[in-house]
Short mmCIF file of C-alpha atoms in Angstrom, two decimals:
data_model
loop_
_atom_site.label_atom_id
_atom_site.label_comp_id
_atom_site.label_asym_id
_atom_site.label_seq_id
_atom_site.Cartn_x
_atom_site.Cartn_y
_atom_site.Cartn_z
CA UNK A 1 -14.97 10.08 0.58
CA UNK A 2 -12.24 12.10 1.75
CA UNK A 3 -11.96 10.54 5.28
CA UNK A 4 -11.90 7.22 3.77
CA UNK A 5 -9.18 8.57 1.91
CA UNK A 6 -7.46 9.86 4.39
CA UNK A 7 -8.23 6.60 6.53
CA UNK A 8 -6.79 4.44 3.59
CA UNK A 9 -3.09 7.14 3.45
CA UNK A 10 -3.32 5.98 7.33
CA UNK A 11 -3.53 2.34 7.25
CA UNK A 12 -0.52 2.43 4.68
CA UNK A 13 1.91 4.36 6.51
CA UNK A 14 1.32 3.13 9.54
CA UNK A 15 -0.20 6.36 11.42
CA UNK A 16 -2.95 8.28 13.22
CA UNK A 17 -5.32 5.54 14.34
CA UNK A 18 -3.32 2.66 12.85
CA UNK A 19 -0.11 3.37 14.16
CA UNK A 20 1.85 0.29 15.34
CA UNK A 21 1.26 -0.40 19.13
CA UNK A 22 -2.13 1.62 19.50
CA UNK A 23 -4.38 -0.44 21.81
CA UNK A 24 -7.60 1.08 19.69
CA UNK A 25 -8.32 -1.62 17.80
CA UNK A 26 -10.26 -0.12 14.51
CA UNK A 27 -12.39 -2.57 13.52
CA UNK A 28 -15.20 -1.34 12.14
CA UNK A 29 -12.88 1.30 9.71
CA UNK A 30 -11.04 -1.47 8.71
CA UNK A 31 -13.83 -3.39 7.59
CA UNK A 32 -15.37 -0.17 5.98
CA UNK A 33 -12.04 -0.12 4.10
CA UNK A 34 -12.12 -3.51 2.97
CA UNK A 35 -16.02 -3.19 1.59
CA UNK A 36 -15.24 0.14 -0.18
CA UNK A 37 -11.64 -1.11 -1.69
CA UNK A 38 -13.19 -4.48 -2.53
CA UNK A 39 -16.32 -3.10 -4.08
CA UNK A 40 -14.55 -0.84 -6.01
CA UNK A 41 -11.99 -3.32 -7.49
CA UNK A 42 -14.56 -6.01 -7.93
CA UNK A 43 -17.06 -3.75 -9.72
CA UNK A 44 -14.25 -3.15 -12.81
CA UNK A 45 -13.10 -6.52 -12.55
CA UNK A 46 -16.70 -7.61 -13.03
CA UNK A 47 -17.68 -5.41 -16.38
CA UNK A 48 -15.40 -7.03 -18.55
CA UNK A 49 -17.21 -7.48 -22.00
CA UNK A 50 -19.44 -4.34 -20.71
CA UNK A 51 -21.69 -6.26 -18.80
CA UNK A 52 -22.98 -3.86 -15.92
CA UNK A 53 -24.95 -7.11 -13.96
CA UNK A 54 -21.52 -9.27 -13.90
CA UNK A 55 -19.86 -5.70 -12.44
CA UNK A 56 -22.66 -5.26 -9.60
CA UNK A 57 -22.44 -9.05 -8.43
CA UNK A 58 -18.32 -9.27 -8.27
CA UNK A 59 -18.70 -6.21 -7.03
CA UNK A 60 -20.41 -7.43 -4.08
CA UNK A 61 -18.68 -10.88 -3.84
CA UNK A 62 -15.08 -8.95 -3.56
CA UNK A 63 -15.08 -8.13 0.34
CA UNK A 64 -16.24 -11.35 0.65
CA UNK A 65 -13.62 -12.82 -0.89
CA UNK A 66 -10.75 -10.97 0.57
CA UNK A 67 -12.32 -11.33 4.33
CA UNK A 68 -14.13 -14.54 4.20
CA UNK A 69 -11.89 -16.98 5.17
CA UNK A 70 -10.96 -14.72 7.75
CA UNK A 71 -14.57 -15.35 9.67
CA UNK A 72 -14.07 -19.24 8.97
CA UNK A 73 -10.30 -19.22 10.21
CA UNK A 74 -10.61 -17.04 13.47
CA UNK A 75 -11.58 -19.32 16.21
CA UNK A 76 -8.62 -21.93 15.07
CA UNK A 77 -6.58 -19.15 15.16
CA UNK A 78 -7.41 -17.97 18.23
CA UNK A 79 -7.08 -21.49 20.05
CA UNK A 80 -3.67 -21.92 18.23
CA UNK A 81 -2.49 -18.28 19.92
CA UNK A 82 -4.30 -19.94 23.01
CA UNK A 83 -2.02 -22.48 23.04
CA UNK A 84 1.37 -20.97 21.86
CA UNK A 85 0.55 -18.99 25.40
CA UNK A 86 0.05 -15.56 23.38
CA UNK A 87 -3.62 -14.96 24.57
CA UNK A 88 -3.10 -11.48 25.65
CA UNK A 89 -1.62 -10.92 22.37
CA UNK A 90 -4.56 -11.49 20.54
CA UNK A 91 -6.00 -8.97 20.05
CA UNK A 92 -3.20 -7.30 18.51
CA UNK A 93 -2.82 -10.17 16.17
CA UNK A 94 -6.28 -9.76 14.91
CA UNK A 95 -5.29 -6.05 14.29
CA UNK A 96 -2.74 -7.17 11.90
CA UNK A 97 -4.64 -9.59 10.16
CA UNK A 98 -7.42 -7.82 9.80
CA UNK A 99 -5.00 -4.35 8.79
CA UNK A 100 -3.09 -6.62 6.22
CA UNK A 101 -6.81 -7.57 4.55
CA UNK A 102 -8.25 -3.71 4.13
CA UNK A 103 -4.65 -3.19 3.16
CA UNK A 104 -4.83 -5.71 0.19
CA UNK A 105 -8.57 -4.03 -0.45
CA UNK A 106 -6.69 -0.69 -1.06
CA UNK A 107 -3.98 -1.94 -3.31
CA UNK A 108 -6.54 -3.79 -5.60
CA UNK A 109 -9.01 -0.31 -5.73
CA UNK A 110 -5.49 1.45 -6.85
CA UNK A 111 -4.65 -0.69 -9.36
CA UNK A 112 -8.44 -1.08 -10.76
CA UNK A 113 -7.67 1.56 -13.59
CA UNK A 114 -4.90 -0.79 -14.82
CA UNK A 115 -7.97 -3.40 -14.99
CA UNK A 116 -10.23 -0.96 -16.72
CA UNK A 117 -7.70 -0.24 -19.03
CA UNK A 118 -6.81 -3.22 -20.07
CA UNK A 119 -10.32 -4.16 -20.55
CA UNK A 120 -11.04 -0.77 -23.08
CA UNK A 121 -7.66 -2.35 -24.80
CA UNK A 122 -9.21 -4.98 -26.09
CA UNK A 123 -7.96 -7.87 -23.66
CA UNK A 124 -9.47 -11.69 -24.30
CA UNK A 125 -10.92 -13.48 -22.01
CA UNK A 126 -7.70 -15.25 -20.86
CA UNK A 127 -5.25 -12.31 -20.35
CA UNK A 128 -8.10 -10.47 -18.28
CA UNK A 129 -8.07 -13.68 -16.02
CA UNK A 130 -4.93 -13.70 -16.17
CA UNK A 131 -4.01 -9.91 -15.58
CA UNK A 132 -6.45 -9.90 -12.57
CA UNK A 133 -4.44 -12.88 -10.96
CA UNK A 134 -1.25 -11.01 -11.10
CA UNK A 135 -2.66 -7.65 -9.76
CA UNK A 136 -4.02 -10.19 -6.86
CA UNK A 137 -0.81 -11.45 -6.35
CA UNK A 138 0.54 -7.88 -5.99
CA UNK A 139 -2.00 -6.39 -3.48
CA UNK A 140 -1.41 -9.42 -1.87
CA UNK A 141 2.61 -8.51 -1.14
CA UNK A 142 1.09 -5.27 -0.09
CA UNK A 143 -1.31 -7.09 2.50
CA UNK A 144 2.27 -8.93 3.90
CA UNK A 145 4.00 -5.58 4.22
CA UNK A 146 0.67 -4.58 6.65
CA UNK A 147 1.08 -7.87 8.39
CA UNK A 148 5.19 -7.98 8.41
CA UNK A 149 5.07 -4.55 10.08
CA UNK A 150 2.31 -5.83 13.22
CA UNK A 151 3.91 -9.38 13.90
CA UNK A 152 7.66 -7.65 13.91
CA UNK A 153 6.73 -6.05 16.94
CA UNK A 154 5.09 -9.44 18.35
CA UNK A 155 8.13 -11.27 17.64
CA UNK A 156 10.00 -9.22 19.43
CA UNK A 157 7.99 -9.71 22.63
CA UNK A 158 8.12 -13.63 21.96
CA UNK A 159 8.86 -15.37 18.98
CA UNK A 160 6.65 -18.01 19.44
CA UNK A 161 3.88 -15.78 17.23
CA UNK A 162 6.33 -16.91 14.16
CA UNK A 163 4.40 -20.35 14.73
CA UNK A 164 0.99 -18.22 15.02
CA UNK A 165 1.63 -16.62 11.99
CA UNK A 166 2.60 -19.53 9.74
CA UNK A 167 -0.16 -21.69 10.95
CA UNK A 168 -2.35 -18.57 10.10
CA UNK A 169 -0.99 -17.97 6.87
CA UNK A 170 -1.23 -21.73 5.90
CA UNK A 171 -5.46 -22.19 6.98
CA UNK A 172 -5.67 -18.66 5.29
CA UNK A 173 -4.31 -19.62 2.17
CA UNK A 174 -6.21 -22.92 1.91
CA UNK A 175 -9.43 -21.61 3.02
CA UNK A 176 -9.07 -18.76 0.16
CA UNK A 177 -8.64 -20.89 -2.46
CA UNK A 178 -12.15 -22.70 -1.68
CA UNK A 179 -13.76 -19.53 -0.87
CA UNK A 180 -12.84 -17.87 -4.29
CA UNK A 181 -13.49 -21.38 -5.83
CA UNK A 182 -17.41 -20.84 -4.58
CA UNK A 183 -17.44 -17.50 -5.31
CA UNK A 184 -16.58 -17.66 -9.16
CA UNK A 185 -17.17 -16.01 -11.76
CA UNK A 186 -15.49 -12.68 -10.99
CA UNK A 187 -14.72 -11.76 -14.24
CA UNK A 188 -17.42 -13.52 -15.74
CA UNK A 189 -16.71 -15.30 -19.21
CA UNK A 190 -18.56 -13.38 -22.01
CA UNK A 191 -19.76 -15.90 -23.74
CA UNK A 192 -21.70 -17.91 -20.14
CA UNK A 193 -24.41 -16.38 -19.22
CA UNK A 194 -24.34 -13.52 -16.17
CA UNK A 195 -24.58 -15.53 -13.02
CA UNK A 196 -24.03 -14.50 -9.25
CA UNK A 197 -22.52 -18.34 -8.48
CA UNK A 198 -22.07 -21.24 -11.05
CA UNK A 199 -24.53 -23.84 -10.35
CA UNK A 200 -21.79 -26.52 -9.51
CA UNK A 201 -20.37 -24.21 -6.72
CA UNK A 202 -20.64 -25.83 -3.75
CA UNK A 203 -19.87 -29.34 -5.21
CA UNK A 204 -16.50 -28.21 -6.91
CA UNK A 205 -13.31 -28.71 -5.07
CA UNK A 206 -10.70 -27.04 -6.37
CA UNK A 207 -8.12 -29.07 -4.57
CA UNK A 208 -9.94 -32.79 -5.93
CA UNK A 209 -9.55 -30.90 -9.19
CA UNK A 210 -5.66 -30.19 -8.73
CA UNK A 211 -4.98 -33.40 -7.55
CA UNK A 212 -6.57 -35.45 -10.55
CA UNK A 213 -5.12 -32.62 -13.16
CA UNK A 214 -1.43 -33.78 -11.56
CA UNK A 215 -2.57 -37.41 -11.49
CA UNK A 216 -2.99 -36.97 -15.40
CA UNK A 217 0.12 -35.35 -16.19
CA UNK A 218 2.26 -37.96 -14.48
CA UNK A 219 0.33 -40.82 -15.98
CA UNK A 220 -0.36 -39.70 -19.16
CA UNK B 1 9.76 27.52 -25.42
CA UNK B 2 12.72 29.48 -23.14
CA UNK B 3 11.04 28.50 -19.75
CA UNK B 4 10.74 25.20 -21.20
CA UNK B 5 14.55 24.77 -22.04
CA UNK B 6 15.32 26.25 -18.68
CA UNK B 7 12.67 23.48 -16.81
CA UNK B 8 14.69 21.06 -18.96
CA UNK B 9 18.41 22.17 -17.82
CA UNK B 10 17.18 22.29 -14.36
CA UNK B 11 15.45 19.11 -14.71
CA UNK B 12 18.65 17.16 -16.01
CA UNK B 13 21.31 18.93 -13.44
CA UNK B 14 19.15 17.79 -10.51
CA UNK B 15 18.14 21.09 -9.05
CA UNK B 16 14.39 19.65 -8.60
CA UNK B 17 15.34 16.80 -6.85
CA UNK B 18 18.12 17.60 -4.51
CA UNK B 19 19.33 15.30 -1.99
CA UNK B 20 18.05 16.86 0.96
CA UNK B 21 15.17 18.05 -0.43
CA UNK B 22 13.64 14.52 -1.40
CA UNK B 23 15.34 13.48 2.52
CA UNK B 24 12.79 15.91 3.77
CA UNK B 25 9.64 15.18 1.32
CA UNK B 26 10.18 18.30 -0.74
CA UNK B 27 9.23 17.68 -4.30
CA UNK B 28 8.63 21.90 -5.45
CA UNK B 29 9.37 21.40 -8.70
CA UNK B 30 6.34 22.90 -10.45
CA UNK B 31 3.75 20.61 -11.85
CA UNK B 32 2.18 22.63 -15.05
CA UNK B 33 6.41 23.11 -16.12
CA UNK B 34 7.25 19.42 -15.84
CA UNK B 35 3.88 18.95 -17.77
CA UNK B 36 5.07 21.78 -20.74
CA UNK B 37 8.29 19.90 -20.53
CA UNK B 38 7.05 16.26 -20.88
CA UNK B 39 4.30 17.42 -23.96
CA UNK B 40 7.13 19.58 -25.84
CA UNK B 41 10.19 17.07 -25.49
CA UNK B 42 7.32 14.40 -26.22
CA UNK B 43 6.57 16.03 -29.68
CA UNK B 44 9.98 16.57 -30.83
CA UNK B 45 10.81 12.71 -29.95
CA UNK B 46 7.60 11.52 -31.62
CA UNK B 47 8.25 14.12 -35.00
CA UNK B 48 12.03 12.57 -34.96
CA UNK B 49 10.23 9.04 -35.04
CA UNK B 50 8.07 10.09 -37.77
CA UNK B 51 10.70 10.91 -40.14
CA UNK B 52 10.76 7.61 -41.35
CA UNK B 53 7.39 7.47 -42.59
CA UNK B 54 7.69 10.56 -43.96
CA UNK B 55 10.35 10.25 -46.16
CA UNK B 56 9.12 6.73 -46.67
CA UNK B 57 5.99 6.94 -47.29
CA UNK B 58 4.99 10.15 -48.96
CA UNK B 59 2.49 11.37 -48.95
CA UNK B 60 0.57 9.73 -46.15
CA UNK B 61 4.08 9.62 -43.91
CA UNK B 62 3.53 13.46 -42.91
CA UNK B 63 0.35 12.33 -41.98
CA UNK B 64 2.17 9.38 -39.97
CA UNK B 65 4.69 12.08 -38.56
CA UNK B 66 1.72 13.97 -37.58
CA UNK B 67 0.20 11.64 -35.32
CA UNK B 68 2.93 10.32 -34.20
CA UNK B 69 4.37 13.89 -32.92
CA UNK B 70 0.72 13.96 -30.88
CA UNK B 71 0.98 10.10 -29.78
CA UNK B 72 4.76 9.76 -27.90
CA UNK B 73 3.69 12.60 -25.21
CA UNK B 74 0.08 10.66 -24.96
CA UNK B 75 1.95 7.69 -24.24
CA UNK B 76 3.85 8.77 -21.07
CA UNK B 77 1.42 10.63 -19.90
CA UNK B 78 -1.55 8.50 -20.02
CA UNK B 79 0.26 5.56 -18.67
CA UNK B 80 1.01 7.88 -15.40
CA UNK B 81 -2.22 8.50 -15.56
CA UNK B 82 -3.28 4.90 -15.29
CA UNK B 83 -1.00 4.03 -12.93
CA UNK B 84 -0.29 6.76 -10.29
CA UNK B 85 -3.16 5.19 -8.14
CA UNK B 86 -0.92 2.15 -7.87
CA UNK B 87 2.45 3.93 -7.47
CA UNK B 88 0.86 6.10 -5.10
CA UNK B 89 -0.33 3.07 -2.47
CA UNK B 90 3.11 0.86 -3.09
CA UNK B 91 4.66 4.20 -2.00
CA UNK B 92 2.82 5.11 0.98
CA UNK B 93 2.52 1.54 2.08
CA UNK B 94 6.62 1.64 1.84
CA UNK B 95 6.47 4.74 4.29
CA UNK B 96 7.79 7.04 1.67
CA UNK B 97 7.69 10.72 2.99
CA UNK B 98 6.14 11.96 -0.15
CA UNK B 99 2.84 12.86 -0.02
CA UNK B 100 0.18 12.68 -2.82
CA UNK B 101 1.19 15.70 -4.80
CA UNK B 102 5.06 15.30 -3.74
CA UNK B 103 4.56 11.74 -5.55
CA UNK B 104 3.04 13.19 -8.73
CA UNK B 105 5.71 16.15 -9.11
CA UNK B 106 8.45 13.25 -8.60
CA UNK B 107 6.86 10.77 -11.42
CA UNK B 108 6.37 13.56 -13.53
CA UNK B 109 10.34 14.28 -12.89
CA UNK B 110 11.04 10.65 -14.03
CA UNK B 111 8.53 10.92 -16.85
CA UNK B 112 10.07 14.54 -17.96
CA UNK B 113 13.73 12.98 -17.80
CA UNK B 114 12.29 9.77 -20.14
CA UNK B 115 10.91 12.17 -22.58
CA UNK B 116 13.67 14.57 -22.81
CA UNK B 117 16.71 11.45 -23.10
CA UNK B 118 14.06 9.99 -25.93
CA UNK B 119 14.40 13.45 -27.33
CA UNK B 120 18.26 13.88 -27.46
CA UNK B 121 18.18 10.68 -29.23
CA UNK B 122 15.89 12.36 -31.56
CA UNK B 123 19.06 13.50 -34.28
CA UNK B 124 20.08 9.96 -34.63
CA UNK B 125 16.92 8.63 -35.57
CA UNK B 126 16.78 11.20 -38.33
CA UNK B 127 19.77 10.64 -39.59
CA UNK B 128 19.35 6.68 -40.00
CA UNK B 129 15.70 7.81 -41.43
CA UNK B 130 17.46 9.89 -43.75
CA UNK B 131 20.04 6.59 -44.86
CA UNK B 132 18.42 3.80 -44.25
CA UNK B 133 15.67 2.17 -46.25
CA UNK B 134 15.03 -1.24 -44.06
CA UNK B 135 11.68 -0.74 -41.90
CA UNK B 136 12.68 -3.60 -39.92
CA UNK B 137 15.85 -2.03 -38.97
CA UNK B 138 14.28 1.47 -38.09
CA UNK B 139 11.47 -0.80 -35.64
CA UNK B 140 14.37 -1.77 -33.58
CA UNK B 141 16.49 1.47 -33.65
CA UNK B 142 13.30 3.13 -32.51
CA UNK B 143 12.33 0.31 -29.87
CA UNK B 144 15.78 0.37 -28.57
CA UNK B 145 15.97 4.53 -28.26
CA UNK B 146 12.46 4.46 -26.25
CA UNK B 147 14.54 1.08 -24.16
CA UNK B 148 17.63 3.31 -23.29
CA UNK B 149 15.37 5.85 -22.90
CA UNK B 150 13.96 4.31 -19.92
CA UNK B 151 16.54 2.89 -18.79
CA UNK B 152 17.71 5.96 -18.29
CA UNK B 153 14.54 7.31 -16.63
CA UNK B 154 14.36 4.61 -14.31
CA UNK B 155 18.23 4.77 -12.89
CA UNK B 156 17.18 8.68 -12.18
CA UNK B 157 13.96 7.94 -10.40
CA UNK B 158 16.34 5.22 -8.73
CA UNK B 159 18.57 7.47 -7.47
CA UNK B 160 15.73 9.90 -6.23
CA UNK B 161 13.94 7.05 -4.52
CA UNK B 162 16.85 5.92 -2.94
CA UNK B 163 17.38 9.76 -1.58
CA UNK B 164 13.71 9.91 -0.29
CA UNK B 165 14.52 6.40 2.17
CA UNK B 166 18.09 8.03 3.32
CA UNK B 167 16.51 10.26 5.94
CA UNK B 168 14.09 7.37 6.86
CA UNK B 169 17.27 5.53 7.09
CA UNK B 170 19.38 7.88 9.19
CA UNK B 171 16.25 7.98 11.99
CA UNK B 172 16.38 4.59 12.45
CA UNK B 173 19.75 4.70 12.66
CA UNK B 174 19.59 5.98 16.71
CA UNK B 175 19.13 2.70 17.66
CA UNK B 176 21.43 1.83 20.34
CA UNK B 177 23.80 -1.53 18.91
CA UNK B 178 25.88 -1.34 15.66
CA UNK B 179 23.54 -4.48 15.00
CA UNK B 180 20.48 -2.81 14.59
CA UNK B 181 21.21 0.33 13.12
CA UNK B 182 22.78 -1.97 10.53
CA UNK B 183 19.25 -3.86 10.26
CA UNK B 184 17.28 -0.43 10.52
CA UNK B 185 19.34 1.08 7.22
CA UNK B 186 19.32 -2.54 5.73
CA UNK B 187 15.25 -2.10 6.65
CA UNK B 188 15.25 1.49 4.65
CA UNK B 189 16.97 0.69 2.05
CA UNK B 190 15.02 -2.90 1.15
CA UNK B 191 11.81 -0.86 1.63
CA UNK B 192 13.46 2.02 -1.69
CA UNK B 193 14.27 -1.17 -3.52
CA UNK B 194 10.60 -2.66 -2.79
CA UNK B 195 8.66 0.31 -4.20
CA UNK B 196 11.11 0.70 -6.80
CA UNK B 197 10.31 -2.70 -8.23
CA UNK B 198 6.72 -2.07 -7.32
CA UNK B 199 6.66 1.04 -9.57
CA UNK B 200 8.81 -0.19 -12.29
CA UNK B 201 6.53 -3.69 -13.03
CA UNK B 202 3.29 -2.05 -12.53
CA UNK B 203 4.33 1.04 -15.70
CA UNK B 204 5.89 -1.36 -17.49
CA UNK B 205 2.79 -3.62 -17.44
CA UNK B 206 0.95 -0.64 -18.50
CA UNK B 207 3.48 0.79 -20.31
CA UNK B 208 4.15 -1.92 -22.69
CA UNK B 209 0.04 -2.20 -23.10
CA UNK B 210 -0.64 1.44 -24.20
CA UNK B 211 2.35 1.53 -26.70
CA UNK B 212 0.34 -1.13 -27.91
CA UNK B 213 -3.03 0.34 -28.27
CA UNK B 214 -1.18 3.95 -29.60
CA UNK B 215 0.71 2.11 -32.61
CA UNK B 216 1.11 2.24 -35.03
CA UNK B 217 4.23 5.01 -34.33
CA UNK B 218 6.52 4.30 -37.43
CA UNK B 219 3.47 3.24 -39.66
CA UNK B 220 4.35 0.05 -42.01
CA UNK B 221 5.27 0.07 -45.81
CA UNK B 222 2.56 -0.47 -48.21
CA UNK B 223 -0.30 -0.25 -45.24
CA UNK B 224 -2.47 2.76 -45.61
CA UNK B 225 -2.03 5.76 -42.65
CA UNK B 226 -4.33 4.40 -39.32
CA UNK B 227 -4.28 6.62 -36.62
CA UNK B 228 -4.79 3.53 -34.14
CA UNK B 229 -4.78 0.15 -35.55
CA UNK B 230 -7.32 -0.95 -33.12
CA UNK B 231 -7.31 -3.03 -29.57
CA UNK B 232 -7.12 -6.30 -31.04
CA UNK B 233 -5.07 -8.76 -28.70
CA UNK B 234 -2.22 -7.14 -26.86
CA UNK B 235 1.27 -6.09 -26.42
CA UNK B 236 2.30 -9.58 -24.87
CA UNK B 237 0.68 -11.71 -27.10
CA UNK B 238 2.28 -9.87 -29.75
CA UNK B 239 6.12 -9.88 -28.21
CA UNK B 240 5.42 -14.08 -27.76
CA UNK B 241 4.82 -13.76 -31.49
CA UNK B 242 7.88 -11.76 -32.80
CA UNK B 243 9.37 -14.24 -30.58
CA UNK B 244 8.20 -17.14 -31.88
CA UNK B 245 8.77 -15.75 -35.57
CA UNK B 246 12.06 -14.73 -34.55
CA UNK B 247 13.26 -18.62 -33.78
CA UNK B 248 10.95 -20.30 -36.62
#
């Protein structure tokens, strides 16, 4: 516990094995960081309305959810790096990415008493959804400090990883969004029954779903 | 009570948080004083806040004054409790040269220096306790004491933050053109303001939430003394509320 500690202190300030410009690349310690923060932010996420089975199953969804897209993205993102003529690069790329995800992990397992807390408040249904959004969006700036502080360097060397890293950042994004669309319900609504996935999962698309809510407002 | 008052003197004239020791990630200040500090200061606001009810509300309102003497220390210190995790990461993941404990002495600084303004404010809630009769009145002189309060709080830890990034600043500053030693302090001090921000929305959140959850602190006319009036809904729910009541 206290060398994944000490691990974590690392990976935020930049030092030890995840100093910028190591050629180590950490993998395997990232990913352990990214299971451990995940689980741990998923399991309090999970037992709102004191429901230990919801707590176990987001619990074990949550690394999936921050790294998942990740596995779907990587081989566009390494032809695109490929192409831009940054190759050699790539590996370092995949550093950052992959630093910027356990990075996010450790910002959400911080901020899991706020969850817990609000949950022993008394929060509804709604303001836990929407509490755990914000704190998302929040570990999420943290993740682009982690990736800000790998690509600077890359940039430097040749800017064409800006394109890289936008391109990244866009599939990332819209992969996520499905991925946590299938992996619902984190929180878990209390009055549903406790389920791993719903049943529609993998027939619901969030972005059909966006398009006809906007086609409703305008034409309503 | 005397090592207290001297914590407190040396607490508000800066000697725990000098300049270059913050520059060097010195926090020494010891943690069990700034604790005595932050629970006595906390009581004397929270008794001053409970005058009200007191005089109000007799005889339940020294019952009122009672809890709320214990609850106003709870508050701060819980919600540091809650939240250090978070401050902790934003902090490290700004390269902040405070370490774990360094981190904790300096929030408990801040919290001690919230506590002890609240506190000096303490005389003039008494005396509007003592001449005014309008509960509605003494809910926003009270509100507004714990809001200068930490406004207060929040320009010191400010300043200290700001001290922590200048040595960060000035070793970035070898760079060799005018151009980027200018980016590398511009770099040092957006990364002060960052986890500044960081720390100020995340306490707040929480903040706001456990004042909530503690209230009632000035107990209401004609209600019978609660210690807690329960967890139902929450602190932002309620503001949209008083809002929406205010404007109706």
């Amino acid at each position: 516990m206290r060398a994944l500690l000490r691990e974590a202190d690392d990976l935020l300030r930049a030092e030890g094995r995840h100093a910028l410009g190591m050629l180590e690349f950490p993998w395997l310690r990232l990913a352990l960081l990214v299971i451990a923060g995940g689980f741990c932010f998923g399991a309090s996420m999970g037992c709102f309305g004191g429901r230990g089975l919801q707590s176990v199953y987001s619990a074990a969804k949550m690394p999936f959810l921050i790294s998942g897209a990740t596995l779907v993205c990587v081989p566009f993102f390494f032809v695109v790096n490929v192409l831009l003529g940054l190759a050699g690069d790539f590996p370092a790329a995949m550093r950052g990415v992959l630093s910027s995800q356990a990075t996010v992990a450790i910002c959400l397992a911080a901020m899991a008493p706020v969850t817990l807390f609000f949950y022993a408040s008394g929060a509804d249904y709604p303001t836990a959804l929407l509490l755990n959004g914000f704190l998302f969006a929040l570990a999420s700036l943290g993740g682009q400090i982690t990736l800000a502080r790998h690509y600077r360097a890359l940039i430097a060397r040749d800017p064409q990883h800006r394109v890289a890293l936008a391109a990244w950042l866009i599939l990332y994004v819209f992969v996520s969004v499905k991925v946590g669309s299938i992996l619902r319900p984190f929180v878990g609504d209390p009055t549903a029954p406790t389920q791993l996935f719903r049943a529609t999962a993998f027939e619901e698309n969030p972005y059909a779903s966006l398009y006809w809510s906007a086609y409703w407002i305008l034409h309503k | 009570m005397t090592v207290v008052l001297q914590s407190v003197e040396r607490l508000l004239r800066g000697e725990l948080t000098r300049s270059e020791d913050l520059q060097a990630g010195r926090v020494e200040a010891s943690a069990s004083k700034l604790l005595a500090v932050t629970l006595v200061m906390g009581a004397v606001a929270g008794a001053c806040v409970g005058i009200y009810p007191a005089i109000r509300n007799r005889p339940e309102g020294f019952l009122q004054m009672g809890a709320s003497t214990l609850k106003v220390p709870l508050l701060y210190l819980l919600t540091l409790g809650v939240t250090f995790p978070s401050l902790y990461v934003f902090s490290a993941l700004a390269n902040s040269r405070l370490r774990m404990r360094e981190t904790l002495r300096l929030l408990l600084i801040a919290t001690a220096v919230n506590v002890t303004v609240l506190a000096s404010l303490g005389p003039i809630l008494a005396f509007f306790a003592v001449s005014t009769r309008s509960h509605a009145f003494m809910q926003v002189l009270t509100i507004s004491t714990f809001g200068v309060s930490g406004l207060l709080g929040l320009g010191f830890l400010r300043r200290a933050v700001s001290h922590v990034f200048q040595e960060v600043a000035k070793e970035t500053a070898g760079e060799p053109s005018a151009a980027q030693r200018m980016a590398a302090v511009a770099s040092a001090t957006q990364r002060a303001r960052f986890i500044f921000t960081m720390w100020t929305v995340v306490y707040a959140l929480v903040g706001s939430q456990m004042a909530w959850i503690l209230r009632p602190f000035l107990g209401a006319p004609g209600l019978p003394f609660v210690i807690f009036r329960g967890t139902s809904r929450n602190f932002f729910a309620g503001a949209l509320d008083a809002l929406r009541w205010a404007f109706e």
